[in-house]
Short mmCIF file of C-alpha atoms and ligand atoms in Angstrom, two decimals:
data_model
loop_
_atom_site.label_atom_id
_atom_site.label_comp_id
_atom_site.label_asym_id
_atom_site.label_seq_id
_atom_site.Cartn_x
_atom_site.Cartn_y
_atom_site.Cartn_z
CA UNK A 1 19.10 4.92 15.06
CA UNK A 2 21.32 5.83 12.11
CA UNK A 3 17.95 6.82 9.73
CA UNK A 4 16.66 8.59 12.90
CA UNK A 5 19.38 11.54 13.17
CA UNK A 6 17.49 12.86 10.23
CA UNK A 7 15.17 14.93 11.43
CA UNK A 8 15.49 13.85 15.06
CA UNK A 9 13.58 15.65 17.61
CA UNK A 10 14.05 15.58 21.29
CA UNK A 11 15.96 12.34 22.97
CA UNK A 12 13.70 9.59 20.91
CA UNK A 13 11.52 11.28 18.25
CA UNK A 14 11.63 12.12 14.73
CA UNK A 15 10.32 15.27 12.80
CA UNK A 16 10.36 14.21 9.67
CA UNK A 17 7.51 15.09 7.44
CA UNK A 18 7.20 14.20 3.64
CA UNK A 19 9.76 16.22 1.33
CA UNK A 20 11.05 18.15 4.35
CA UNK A 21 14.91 18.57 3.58
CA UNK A 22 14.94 16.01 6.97
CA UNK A 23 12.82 13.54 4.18
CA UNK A 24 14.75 14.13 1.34
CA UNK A 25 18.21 13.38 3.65
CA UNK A 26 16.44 10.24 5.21
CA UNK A 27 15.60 8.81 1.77
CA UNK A 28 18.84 9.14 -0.05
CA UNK A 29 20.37 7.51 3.29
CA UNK A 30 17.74 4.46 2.29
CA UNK A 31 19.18 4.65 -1.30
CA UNK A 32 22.90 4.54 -0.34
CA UNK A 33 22.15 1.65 1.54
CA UNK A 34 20.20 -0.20 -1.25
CA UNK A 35 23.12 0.90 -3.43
CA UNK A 36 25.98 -0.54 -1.26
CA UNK A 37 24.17 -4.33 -1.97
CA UNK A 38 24.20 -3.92 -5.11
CA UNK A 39 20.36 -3.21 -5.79
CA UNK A 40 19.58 -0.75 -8.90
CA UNK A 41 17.94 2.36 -7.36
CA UNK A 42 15.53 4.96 -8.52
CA UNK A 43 13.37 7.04 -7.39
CA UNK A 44 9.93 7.45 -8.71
CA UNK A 45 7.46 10.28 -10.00
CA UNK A 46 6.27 10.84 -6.45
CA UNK A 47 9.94 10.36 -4.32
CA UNK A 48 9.01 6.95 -3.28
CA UNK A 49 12.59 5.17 -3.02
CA UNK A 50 12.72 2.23 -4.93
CA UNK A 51 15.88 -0.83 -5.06
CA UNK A 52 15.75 -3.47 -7.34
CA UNK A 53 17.81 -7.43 -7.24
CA UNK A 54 16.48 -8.56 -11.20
CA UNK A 55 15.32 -11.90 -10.85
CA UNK A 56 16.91 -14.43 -12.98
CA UNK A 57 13.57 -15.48 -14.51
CA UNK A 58 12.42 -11.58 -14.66
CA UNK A 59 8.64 -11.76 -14.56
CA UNK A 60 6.40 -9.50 -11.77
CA UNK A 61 7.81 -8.07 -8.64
CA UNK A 62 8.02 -9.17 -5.10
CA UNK A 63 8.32 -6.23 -2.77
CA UNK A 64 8.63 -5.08 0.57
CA UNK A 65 9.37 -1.74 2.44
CA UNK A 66 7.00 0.84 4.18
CA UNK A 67 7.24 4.75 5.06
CA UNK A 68 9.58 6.99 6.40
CA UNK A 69 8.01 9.87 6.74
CA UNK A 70 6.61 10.55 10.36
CA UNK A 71 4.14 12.07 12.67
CA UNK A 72 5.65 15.62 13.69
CA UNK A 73 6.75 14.92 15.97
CA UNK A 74 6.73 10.95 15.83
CA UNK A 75 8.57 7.54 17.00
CA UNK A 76 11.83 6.50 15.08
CA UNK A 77 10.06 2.99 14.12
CA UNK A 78 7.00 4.14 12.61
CA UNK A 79 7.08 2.92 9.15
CA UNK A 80 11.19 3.26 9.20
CA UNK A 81 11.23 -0.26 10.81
CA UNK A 82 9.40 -1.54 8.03
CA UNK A 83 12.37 -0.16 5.11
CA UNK A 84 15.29 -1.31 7.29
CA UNK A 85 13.46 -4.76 7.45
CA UNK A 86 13.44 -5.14 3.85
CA UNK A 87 16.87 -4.17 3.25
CA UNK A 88 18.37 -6.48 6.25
CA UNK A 89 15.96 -9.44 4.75
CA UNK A 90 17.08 -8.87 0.96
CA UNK A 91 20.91 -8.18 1.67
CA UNK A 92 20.68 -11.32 3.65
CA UNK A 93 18.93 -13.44 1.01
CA UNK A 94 21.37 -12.07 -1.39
CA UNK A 95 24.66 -12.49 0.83
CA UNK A 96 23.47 -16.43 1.64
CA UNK A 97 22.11 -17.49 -1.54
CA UNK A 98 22.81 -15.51 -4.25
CA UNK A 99 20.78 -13.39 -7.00
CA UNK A 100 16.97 -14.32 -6.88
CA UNK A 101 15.28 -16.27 -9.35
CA UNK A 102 11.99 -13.95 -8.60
CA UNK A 103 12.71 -9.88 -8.66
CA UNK A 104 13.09 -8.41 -5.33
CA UNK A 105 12.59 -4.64 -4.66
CA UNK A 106 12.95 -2.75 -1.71
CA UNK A 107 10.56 0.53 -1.43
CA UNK A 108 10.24 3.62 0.98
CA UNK A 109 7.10 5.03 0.35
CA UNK A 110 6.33 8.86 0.63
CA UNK A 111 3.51 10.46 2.84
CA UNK A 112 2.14 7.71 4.85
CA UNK A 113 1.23 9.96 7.77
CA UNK A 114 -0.34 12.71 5.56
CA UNK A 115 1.57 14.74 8.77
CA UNK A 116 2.19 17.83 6.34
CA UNK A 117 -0.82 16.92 3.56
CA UNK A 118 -3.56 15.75 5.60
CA UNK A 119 -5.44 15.13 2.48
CA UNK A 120 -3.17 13.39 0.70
CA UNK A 121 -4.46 9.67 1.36
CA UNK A 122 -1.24 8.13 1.22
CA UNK A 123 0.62 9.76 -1.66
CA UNK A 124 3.37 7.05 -2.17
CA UNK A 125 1.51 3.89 -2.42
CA UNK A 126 -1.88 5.38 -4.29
CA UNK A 127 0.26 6.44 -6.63
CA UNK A 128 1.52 2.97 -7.51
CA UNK A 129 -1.97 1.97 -8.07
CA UNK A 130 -2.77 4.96 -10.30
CA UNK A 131 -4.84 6.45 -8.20
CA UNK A 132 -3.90 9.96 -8.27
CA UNK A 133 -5.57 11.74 -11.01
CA UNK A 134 -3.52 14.42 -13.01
CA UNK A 135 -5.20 17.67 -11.27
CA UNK A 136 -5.18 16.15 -7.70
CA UNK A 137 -1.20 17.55 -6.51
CA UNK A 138 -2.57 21.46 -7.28
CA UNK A 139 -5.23 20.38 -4.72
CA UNK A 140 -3.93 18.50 -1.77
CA UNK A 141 -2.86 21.03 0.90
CA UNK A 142 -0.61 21.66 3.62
CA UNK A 143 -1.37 22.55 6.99
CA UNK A 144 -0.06 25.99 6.36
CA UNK A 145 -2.17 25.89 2.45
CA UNK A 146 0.86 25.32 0.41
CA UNK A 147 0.28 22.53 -2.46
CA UNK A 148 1.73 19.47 -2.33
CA UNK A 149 2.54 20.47 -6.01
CA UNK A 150 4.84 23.23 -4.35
CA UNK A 151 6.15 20.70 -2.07
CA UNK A 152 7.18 18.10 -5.16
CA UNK A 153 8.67 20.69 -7.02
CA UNK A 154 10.65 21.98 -3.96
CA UNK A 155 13.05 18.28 -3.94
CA UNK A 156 12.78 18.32 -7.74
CA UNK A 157 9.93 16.61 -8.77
CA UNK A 158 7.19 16.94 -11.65
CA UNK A 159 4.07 17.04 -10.12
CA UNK A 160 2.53 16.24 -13.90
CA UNK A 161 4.33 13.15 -13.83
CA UNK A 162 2.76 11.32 -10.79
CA UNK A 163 0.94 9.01 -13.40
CA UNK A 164 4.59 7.67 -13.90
CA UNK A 165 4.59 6.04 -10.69
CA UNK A 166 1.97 3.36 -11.74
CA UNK A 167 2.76 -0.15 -11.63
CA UNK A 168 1.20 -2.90 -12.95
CA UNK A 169 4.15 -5.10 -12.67
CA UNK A 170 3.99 -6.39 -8.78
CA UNK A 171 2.93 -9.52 -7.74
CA UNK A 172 3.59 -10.07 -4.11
CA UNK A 173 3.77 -7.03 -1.51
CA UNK A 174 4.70 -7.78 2.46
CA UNK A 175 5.17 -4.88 4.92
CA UNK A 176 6.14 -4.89 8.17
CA UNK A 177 5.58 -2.36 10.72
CA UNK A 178 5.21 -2.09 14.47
CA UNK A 179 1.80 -2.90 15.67
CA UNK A 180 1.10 0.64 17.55
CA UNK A 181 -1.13 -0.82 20.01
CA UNK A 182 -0.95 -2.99 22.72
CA UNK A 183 -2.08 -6.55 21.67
CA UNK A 184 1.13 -8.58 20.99
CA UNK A 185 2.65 -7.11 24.24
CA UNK A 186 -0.45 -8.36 26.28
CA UNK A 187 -0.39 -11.67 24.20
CA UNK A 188 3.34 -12.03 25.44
CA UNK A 189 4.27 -12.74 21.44
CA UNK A 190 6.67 -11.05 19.43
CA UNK A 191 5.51 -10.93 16.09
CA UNK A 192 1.37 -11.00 14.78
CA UNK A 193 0.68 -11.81 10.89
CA UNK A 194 -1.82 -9.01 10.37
CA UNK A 195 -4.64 -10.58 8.72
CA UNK A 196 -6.42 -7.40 7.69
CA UNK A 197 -6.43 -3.79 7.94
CA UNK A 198 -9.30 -1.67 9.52
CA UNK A 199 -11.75 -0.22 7.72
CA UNK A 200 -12.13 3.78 9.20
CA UNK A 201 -15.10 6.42 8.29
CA UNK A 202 -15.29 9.70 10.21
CA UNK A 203 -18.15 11.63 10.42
CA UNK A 204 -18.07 15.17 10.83
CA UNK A 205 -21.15 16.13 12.85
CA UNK A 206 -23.08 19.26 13.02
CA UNK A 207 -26.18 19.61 15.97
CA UNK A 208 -27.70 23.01 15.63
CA UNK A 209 -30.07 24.09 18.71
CA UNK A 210 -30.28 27.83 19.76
CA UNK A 211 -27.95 30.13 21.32
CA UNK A 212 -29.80 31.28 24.84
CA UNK A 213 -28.41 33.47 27.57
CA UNK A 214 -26.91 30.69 30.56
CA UNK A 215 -28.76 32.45 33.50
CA UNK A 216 -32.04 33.85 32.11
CA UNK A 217 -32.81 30.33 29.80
CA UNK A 218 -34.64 27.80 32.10
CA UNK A 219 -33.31 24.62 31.27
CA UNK A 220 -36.77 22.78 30.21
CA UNK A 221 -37.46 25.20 27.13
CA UNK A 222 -33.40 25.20 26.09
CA UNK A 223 -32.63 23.50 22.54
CA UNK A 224 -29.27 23.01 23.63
CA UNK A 225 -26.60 21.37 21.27
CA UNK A 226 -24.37 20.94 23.63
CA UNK A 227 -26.19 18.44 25.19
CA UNK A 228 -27.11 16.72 22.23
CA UNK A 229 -23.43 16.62 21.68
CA UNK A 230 -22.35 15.05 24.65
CA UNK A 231 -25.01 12.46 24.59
CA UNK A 232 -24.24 11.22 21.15
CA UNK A 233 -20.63 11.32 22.02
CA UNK A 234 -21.17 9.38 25.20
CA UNK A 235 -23.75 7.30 23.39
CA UNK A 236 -21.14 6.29 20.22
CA UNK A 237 -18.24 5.36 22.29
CA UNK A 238 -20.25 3.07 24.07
CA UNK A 239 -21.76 1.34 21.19
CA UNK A 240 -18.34 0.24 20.36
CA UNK A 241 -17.56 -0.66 23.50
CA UNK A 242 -20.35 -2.76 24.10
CA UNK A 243 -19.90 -4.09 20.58
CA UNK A 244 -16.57 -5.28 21.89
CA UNK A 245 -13.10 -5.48 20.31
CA UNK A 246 -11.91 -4.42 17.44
CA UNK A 247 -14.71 -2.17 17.34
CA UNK A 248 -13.89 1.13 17.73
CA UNK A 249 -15.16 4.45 18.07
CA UNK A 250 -13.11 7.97 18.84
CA UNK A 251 -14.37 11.71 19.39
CA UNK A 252 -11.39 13.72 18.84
CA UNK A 253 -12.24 16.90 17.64
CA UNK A 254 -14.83 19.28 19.03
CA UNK A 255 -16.00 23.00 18.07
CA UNK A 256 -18.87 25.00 19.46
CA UNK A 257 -20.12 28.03 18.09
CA UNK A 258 -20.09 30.47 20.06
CA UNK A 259 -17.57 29.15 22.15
CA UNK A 260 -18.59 30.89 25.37
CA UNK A 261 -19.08 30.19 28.85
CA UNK A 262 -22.29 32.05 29.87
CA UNK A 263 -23.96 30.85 26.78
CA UNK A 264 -26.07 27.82 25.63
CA UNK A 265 -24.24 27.73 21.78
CA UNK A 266 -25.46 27.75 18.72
CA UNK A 267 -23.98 24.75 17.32
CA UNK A 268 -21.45 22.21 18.54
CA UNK A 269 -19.17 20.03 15.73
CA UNK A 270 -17.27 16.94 16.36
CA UNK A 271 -15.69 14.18 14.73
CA UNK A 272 -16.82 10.43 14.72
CA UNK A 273 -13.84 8.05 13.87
CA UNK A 274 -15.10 4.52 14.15
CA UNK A 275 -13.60 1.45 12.30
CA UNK A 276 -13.75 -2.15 12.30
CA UNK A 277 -11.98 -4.74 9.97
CA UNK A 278 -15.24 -7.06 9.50
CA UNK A 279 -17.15 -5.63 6.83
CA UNK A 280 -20.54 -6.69 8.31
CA UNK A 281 -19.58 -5.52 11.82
CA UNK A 282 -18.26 -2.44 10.48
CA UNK A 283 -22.06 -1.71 8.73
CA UNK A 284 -23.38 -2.78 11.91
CA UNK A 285 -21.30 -0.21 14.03
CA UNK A 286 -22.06 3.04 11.38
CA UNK A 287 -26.05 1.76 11.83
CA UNK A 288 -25.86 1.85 15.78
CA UNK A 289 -24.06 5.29 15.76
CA UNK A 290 -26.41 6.79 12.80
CA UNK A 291 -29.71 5.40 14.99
CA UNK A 292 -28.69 6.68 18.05
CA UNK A 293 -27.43 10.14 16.40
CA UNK A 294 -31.25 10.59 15.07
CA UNK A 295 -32.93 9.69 17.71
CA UNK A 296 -31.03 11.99 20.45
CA UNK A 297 -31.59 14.72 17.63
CA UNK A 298 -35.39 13.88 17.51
CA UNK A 299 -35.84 13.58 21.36
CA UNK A 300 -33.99 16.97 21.47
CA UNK A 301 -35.14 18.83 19.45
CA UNK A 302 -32.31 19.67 17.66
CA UNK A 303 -30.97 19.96 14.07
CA UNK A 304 -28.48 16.89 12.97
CA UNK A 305 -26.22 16.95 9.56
CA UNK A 306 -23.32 14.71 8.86
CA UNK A 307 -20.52 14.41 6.18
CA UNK A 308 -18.91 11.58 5.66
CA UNK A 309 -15.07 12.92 5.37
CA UNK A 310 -12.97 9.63 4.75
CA UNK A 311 -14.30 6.12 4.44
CA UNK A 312 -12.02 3.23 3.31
CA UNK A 313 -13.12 -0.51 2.91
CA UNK A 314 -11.39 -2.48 5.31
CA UNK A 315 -8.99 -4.79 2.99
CA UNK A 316 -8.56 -8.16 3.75
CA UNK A 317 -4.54 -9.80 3.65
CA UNK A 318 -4.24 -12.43 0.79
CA UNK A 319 -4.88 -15.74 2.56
CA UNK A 320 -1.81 -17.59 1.28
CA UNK A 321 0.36 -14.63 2.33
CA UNK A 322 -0.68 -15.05 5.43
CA UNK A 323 -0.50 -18.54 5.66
CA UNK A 324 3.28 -18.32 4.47
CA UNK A 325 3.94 -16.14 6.97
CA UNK A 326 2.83 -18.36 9.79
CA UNK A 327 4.59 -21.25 8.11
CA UNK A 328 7.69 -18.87 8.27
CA UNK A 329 7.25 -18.07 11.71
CA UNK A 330 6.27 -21.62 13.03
CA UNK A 331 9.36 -23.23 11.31
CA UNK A 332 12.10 -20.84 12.88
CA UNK A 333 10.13 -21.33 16.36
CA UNK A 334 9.22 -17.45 16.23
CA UNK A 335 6.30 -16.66 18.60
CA UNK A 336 3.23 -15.62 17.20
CA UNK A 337 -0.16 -15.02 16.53
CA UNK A 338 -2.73 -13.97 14.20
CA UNK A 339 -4.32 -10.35 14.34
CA UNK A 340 -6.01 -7.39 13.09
CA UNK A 341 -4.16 -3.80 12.27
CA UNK A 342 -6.35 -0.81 13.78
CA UNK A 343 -4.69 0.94 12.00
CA UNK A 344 -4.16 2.65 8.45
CA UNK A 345 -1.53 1.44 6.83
CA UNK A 346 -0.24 1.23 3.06
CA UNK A 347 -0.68 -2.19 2.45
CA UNK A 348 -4.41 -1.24 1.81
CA UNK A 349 -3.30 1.04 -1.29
CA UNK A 350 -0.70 -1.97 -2.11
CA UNK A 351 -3.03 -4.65 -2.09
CA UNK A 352 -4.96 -2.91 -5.25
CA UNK A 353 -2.01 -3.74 -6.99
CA UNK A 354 -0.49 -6.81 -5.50
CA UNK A 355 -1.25 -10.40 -3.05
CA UNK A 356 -0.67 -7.72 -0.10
CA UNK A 357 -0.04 -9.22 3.59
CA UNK A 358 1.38 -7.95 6.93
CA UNK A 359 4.10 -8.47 9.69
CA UNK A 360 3.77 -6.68 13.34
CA UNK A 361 6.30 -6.52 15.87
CA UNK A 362 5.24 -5.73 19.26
CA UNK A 363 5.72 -1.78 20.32
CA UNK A 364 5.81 -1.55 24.14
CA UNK A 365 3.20 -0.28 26.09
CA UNK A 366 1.27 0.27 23.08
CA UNK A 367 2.42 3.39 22.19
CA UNK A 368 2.61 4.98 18.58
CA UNK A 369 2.70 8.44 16.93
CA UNK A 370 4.99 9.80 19.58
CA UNK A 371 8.39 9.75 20.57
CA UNK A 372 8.13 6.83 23.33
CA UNK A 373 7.67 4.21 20.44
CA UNK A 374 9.44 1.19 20.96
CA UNK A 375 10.30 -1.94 19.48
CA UNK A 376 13.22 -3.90 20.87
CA UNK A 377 15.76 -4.92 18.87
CA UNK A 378 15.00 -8.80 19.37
CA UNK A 379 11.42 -8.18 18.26
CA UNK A 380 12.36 -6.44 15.68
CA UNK A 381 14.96 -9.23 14.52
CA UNK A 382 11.51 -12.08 14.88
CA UNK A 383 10.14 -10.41 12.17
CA UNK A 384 12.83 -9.41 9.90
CA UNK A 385 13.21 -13.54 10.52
CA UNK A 386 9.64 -14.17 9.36
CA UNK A 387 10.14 -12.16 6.38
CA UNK A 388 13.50 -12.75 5.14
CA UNK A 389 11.78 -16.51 4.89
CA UNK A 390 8.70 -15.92 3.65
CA UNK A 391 10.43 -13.74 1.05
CA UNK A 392 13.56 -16.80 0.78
CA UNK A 393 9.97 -18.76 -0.21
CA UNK A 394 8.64 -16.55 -2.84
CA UNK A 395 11.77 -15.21 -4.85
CA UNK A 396 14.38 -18.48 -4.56
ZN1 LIG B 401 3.23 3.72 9.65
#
């Protein structure tokens, strides 16, 4: 609630998109905290807030944190859950047993959401991995076409430095985060150990037909794109349905050209978001939805392009992460289960760089990306529990 009244919006939501003054507020709130335990804070190339316990042996990292940059407007727990966990589970670890023998550090990664950047394909963590080549921050854009360049060097950053932020020094990486959907809530459980992350591809469709008057165009000799559309759309959300969960399959953008009522258009665009975490169910969904997209063409005769606009692998959790985790949980009598994130989440830029694993708590109803997220405090608390002993594990 404290990290929240930056950027708050409305009685329960946050506004608080990457490097917005609300951002830049929210972070040095996260280091004052990591400060007031006694953690050595920076900030790296990219403003991903970073606090450090030194080990007593030194040697590779073990980290935890998440985002706190939000959907605009977005839930307070989003991500921010996942930084306050990390700090309650180190400052605990440190107050009850001392200095670790392993390094600890505490991050709050930048641009998760890619709210303001929507290209940016989380900023904070690809740049730990390296991943962010020298001329890309002159070419990720805003929503209103300003750089994210512009928007570094606005809080004071070198955008020719994000190289900096590479690390090659990490060994163990553990987020948690709500779950954003509704599985744990219908399981009656707490806490899930995630054990892997989605793999998403959208499509951005074009069906081309011809543009015909609506009254004088007799429906049999019509090459209407329209209805091409709404058959593949129809036909691609219920392949995944049918396929079952965690298929699944979204249409959530649509343009037609022209975009008027007495006339058959032109040419209709969409999106096709469809992900699953299997990678042999996930080839099997893009198959169905690439079949049935040609043959509706075909049958229609109608013209049928695709680009392929993002595709990630889906990334598995590291098996004996995830195995700790359910040790943790089972030993402190913590509810729990195993299960897949559907959604995107930085772990999968993390886990290029680290054994990379998962802890959700349960959001009610479901809900995510808007201001009636919520986690309850005792939920909230099971996790942070599962962590602080899983990390206890690792770093003591
Ligand atoms: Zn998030």
């Amino acid at each position: 609630m404290t990290l929240a009244q930056h950027g708050a919006y409305g009685e329960t939501g946050v506004w608080r998109p990457a490097y917005s003054p609300e951002w830049v507020a929210a972070q040095e709130m996260v280091e004052g905290w990591c400060r007031g335990i006694g953690m050595d804070v920076r900030q790296d190339a990219v403003g991903s807030v970073w606090g450090k316990f030194a080990g007593s042996e030194g040697g590779k990292s073990i980290v935890s944190g998440s985002h706190i940059d939000s959907q605009c407007p977005g839930g307070r727990y989003d991500g921010a859950l996942g930084v306050i966990a990390a700090y309650v589970a180190m400052r605990t670890l440190v107050e009850q047993h001392g200095l670790p023998r392993r390094t600890l550090e505490i991050v709050s990664l930048c641009e998760e959401e890619s709210s303001r950047y929507p290209a940016s394909n989380y900023w904070g963590s690809r740049a730990i991995t390296g991943r962010i080549a020298p001329e890309d921050p002159e070419h990720v854009v805003s929503l209103d076409g300003a750089t994210i360049a512009d928007g570094m060097r606005e809080v004071g950053l070198d955008p020719t430095r994000v190289l900096e932020a590479k690390r090659d020094d990490l060994d163990y990486f553990i987020e948690l985060h709500i779950e954003q959907g509704p599985l744990l809530e219908q399981a009656g459980l707490p806490v899930g150990i995630v054990t892997g992350i989605t793999g998403p591809r959208e499509y951005w469709v074009t069906v081309t037909g011809r543009s015909d008057h609506a009254g004088a165009r007799p429906m049999d000799t019509r090459r209407d794109p329209m209805a091409g559309a709404a058959e593949i759309i129809s036909g691609v959300i219920n392949t995944a349905h049918r396929m079952g969960r965690p298929a699944v399959t979204t249409v959530g953008r649509i343009a037609a050209d022209p975009n008027l009522s007495p006339a058959v258009p032109e040419q209709v665009a969409f999106t096709v978001d469809a992900r699953h975490p299997d990678p042999e169910q996930r080839a099997v969904l893009f198959a169905r939805h690439e079949t049935l997209m040609r043959e509706i063409a075909t049958r229609r005769d109608l013209d049928l392009t695709w680009e392929i606009t993002w595709d990630h692998d889906p990334q598995r959790c590291d098996p004996e992460l995830v195995a700790l985790l359910e040790k943790s949980a089972k030993n402190q009598g913590i509810p729990h289960m195993l299960i897949p994130s559907g959604a995107g989440h930085d772990a999968q830029q993390m886990a290029q760089v680290a054994r990379t694993a998962m802890i959700f708590v349960r959001s009610k109803d479901g809900r995510s990306h808007t201001p009636a997220e919520f986690t309850s405090v005792e939920d909230a608390v099971a996790g942070i529990e599962v962590l602080t002993a899983a990390l206890h594990r690792l770093a003591y």
